[in-house]
PDB file of C-alpha atoms in Angstrom:
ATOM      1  CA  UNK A   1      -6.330  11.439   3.855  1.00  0.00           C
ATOM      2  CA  UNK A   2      -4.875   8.614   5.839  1.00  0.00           C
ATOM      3  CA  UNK A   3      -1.377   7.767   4.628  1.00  0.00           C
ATOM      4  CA  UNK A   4       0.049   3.950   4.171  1.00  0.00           C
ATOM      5  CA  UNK A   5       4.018   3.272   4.334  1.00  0.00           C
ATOM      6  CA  UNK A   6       4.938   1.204   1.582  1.00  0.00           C
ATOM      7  CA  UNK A   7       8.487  -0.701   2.288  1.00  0.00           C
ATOM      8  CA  UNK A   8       9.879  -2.510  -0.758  1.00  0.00           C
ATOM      9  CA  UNK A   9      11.799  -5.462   0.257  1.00  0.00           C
ATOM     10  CA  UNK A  10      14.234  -6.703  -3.229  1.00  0.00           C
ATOM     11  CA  UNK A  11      17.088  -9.022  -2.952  1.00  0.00           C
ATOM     12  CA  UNK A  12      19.159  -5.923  -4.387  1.00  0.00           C
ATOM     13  CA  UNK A  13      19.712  -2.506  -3.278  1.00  0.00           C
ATOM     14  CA  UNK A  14      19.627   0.465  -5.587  1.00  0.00           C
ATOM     15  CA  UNK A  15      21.957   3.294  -3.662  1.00  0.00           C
ATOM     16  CA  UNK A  16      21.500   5.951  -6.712  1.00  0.00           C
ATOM     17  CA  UNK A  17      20.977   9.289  -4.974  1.00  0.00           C
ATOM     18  CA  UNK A  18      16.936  10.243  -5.256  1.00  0.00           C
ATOM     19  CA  UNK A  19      17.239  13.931  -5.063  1.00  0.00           C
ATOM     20  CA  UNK A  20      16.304  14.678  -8.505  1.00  0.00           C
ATOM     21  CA  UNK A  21      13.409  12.670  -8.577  1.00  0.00           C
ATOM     22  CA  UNK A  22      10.322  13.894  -8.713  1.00  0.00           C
ATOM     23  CA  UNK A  23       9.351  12.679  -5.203  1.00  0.00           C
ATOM     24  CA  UNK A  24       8.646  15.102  -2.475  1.00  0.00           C
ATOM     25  CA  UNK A  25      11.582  14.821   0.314  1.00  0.00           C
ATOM     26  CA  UNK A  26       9.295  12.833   2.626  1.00  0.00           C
ATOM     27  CA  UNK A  27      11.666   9.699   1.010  1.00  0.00           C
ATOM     28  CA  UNK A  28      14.801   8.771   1.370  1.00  0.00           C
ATOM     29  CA  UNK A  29      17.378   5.575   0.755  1.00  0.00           C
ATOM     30  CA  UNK A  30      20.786   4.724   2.330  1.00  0.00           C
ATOM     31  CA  UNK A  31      23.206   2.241   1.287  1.00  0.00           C
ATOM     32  CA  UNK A  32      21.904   0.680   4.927  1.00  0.00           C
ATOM     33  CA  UNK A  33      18.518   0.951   4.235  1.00  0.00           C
ATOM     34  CA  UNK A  34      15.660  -0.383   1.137  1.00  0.00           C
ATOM     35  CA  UNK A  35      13.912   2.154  -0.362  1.00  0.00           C
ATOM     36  CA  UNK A  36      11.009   3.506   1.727  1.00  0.00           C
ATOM     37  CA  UNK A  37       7.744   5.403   0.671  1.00  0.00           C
ATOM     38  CA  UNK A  38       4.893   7.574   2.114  1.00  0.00           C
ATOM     39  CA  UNK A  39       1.939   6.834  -0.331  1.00  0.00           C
ATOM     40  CA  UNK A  40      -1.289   8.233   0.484  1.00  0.00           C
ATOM     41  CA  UNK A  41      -4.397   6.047  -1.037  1.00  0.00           C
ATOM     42  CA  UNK A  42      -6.407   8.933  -1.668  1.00  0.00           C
ATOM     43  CA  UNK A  43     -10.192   9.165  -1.301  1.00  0.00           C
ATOM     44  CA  UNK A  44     -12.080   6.115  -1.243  1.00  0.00           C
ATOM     45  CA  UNK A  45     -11.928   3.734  -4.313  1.00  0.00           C
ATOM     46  CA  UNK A  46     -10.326   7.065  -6.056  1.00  0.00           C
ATOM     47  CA  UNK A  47      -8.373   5.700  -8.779  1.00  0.00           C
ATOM     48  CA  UNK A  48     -10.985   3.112  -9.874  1.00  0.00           C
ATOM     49  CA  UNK A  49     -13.245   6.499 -10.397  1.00  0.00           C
ATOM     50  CA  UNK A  50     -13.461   8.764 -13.290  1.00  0.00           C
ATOM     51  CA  UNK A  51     -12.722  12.516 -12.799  1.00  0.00           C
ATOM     52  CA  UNK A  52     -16.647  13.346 -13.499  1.00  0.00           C
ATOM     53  CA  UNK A  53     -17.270  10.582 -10.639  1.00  0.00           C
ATOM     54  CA  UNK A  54     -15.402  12.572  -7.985  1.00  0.00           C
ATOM     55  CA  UNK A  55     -16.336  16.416  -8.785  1.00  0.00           C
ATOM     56  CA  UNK A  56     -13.831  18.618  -6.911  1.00  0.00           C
ATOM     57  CA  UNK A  57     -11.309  15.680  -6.320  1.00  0.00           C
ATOM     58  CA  UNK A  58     -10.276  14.859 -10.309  1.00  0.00           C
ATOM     59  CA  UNK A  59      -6.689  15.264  -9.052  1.00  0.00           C
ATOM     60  CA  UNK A  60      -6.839  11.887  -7.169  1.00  0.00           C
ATOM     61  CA  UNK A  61      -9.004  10.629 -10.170  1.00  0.00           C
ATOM     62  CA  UNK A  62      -8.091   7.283 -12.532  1.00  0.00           C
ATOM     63  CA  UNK A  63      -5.704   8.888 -15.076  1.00  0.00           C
ATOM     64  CA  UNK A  64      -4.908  11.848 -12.456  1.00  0.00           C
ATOM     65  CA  UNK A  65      -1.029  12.834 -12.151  1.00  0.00           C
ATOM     66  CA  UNK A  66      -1.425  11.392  -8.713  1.00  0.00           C
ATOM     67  CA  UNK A  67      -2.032   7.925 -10.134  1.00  0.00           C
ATOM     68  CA  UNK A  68       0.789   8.618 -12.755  1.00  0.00           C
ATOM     69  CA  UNK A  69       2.684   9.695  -9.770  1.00  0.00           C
ATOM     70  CA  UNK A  70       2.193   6.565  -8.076  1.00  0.00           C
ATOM     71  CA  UNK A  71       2.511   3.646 -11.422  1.00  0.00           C
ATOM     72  CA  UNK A  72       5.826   5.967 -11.844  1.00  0.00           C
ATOM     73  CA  UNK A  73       6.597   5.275  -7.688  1.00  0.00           C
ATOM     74  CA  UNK A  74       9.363   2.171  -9.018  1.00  0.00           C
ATOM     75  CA  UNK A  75      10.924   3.921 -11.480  1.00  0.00           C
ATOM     76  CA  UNK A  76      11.462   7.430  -9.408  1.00  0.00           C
ATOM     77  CA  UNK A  77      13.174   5.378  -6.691  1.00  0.00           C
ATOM     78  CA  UNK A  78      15.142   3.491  -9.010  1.00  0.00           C
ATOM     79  CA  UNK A  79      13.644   0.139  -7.286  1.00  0.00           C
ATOM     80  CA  UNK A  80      13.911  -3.326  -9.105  1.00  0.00           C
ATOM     81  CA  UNK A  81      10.474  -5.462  -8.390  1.00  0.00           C
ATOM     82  CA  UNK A  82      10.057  -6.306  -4.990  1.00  0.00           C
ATOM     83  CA  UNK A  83       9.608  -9.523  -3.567  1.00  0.00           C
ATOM     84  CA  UNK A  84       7.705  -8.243  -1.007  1.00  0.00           C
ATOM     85  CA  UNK A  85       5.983  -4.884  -0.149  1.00  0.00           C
ATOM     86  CA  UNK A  86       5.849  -4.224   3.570  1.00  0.00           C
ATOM     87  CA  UNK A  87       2.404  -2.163   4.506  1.00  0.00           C
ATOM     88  CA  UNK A  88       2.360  -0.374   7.322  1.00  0.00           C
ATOM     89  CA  UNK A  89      -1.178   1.435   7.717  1.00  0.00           C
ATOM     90  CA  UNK A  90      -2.838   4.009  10.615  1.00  0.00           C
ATOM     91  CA  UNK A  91      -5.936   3.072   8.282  1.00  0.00           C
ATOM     92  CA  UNK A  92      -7.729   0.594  10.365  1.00  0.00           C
ATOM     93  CA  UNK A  93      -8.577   1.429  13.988  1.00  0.00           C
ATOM     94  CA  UNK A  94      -8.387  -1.800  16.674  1.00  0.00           C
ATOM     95  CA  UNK A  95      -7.296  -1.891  20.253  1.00  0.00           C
ATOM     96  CA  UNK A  96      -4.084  -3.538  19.161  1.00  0.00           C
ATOM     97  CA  UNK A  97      -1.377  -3.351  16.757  1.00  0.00           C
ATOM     98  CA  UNK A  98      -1.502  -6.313  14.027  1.00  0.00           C
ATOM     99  CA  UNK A  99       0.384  -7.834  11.443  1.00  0.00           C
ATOM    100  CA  UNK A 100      -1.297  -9.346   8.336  1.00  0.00           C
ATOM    101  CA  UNK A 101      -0.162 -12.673   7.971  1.00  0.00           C
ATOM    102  CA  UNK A 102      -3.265 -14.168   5.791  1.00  0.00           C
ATOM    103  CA  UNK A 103      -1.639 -17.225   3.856  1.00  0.00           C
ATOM    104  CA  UNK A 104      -3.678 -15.404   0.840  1.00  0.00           C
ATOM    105  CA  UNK A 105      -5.728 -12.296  -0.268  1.00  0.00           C
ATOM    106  CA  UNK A 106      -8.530 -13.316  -2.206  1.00  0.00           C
ATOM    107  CA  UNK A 107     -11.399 -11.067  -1.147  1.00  0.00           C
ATOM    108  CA  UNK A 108     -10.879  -7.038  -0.439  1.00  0.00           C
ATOM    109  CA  UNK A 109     -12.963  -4.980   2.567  1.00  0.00           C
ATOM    110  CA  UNK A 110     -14.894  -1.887   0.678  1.00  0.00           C
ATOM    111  CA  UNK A 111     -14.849  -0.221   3.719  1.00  0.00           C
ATOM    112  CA  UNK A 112     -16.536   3.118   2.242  1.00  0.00           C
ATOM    113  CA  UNK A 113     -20.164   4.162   0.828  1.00  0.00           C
ATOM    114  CA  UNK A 114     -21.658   6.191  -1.143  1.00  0.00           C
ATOM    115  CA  UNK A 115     -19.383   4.999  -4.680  1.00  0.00           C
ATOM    116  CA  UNK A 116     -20.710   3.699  -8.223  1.00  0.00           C
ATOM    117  CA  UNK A 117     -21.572  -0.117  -7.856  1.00  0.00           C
ATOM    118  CA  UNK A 118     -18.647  -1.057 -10.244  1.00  0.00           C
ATOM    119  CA  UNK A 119     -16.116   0.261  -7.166  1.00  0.00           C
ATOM    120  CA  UNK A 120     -17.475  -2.973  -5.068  1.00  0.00           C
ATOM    121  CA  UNK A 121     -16.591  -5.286  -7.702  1.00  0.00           C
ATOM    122  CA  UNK A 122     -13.030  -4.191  -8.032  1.00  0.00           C
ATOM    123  CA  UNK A 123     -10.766  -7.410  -7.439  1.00  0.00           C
ATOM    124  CA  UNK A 124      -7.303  -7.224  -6.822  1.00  0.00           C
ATOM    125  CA  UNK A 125      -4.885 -10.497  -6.768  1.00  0.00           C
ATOM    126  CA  UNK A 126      -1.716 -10.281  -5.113  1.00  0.00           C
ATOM    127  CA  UNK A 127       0.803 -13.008  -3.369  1.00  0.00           C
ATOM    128  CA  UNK A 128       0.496 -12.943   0.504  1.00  0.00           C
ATOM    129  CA  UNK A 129       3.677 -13.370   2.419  1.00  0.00           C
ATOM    130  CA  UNK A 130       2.872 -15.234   5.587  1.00  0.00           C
ATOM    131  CA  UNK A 131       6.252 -16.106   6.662  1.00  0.00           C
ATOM    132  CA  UNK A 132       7.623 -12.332   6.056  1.00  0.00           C
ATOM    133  CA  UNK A 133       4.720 -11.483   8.573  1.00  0.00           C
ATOM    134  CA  UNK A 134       6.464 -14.269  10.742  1.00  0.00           C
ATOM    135  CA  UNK A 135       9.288 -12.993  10.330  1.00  0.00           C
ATOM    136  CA  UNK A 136       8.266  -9.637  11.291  1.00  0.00           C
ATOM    137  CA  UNK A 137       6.600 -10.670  14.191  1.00  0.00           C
ATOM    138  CA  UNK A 138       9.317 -12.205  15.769  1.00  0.00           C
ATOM    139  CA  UNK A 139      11.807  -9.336  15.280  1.00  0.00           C
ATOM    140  CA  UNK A 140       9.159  -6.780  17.293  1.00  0.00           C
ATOM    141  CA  UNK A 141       8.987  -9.402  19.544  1.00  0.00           C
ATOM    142  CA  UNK A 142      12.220  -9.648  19.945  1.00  0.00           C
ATOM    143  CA  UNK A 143      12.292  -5.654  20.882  1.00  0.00           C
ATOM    144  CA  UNK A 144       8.990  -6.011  23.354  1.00  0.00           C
ATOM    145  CA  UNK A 145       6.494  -5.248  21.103  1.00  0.00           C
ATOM    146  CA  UNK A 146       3.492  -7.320  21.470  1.00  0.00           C
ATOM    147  CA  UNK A 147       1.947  -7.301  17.558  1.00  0.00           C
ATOM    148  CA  UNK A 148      -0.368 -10.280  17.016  1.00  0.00           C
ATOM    149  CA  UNK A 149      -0.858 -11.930  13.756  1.00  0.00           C
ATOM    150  CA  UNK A 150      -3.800 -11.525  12.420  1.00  0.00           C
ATOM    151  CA  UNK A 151      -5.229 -14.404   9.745  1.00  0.00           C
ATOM    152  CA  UNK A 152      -8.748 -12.921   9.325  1.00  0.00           C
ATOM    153  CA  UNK A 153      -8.983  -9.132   7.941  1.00  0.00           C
ATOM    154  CA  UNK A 154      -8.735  -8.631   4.053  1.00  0.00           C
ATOM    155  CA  UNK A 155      -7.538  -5.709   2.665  1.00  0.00           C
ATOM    156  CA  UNK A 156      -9.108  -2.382   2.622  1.00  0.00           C
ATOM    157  CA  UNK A 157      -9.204   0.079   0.340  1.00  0.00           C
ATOM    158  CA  UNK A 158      -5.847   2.086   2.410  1.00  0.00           C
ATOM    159  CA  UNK A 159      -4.104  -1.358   1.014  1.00  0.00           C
ATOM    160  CA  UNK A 160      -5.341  -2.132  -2.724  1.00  0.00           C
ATOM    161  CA  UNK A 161      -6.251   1.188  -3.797  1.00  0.00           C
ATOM    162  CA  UNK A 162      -2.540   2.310  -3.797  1.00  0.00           C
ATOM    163  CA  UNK A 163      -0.925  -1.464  -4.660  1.00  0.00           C
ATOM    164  CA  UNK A 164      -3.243  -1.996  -7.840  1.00  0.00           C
ATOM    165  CA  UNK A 165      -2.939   1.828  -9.237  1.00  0.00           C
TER     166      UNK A 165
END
C-alpha cells in the first residue's frame, strides 16, 4: 500500500504530548511544528466497500477499525479542524514533482478496476486551496526546488479515499 502524508494546517497549535494515543510512533508534534500524519489509503476504493466485497482484506473494509482508526485521526492528535490539509502523495507517478493547485475539486480520478459500479460514482466535495499551493510553491522555490503547479489532475483515490473516510 502506497502511503499519503497528511499535514494539518489550523490557526492554533495543540502541544499536548501524543504518546498515549493510540497512534503508532510513526507521528509526532512539537511546540515548533503542526501535527503531522502517515495515513495509508488502503486498497483501492476500500472504505467505500463492504467487508464481503473485499474477501481477505475486511480489515481495510467500510466499518473496519482501520476506518475507525482514521474518522478517530483528529481526535487522537488532539487537532482542532484544519483550514487546510497539506497532501503529500508517492501515489501518482510523473517525470516531475507537482503541486495541486486546482482552484476546485469537483470530479475524482478512479484510477483502479476491477470494483462494484457504485465505487465509480463515489463523489467527494472538498474546498481547494489554490493560494496555499502558491504559497507552497514559492517557499520550495525559494530552496531550489523546481515543483510546478499543476491545474489539471483531480484527485485519485490515494487523496479522497483517506480525506472522505
Amino acid at each position: 500500500f502506497l502511503i499519503a502524508h497528511l499535514a494539518f494546517v489550523q490557526p492554533q497549535f495543540c502541544t499536548t504530548d501524543l504518546q498515549s494515543c493510540s497512534l503508532p510512533p510513526i507521528m509526532s508534534v512539537s511546540p515548533s511544528r503542526l501535527p503531522v500524519a502517515f495515513v495509508s489509503h488502503g486498497g483501492g476504493p476500500s472504505f467505500f466497500l463492504e467487508p464481503h466485497e473485499m474477501p481477505g482484506m475486511e480489515q481495510i473494509a467500510k466499518g473496519s477499525p482501520a476506518m475507525k482508526s482514521l474518522q478517530d485521526l483528529p481526535k487522537q492528535m488532539h487537532a482542532e479542524r484544519p483550514d487546510a490539509i497539506v497532501i503529500v502523495s508517492a501515489h501518482y507517478e510523473g517525470d516531475k514533482v507537482l503541486i495541486g493547485a486546482k482552484d476546485s475539486y469537483s470530479k475524482l480520478l478512479f484510477d483502479y478496476g476491477g470494483f462494484p459500479r457504485h465505487t465509480y460514482e463515489i463523489q467527494y466535495q472538498a474546498p481547494a486551496a489554490p493560494a496555499l499551493a502558491r504559497k507552497i510553491d514559492t517557499m520550495l522555490q525559494e530552496k531550489g526546488i523546481a515543483c510546478p503547479l499543476d491545474t489539471q489532475r483531480d484527485w485519485d483515490h490515494g487523496v479522497f479515499v483517506p480525506l472522505s473516510a
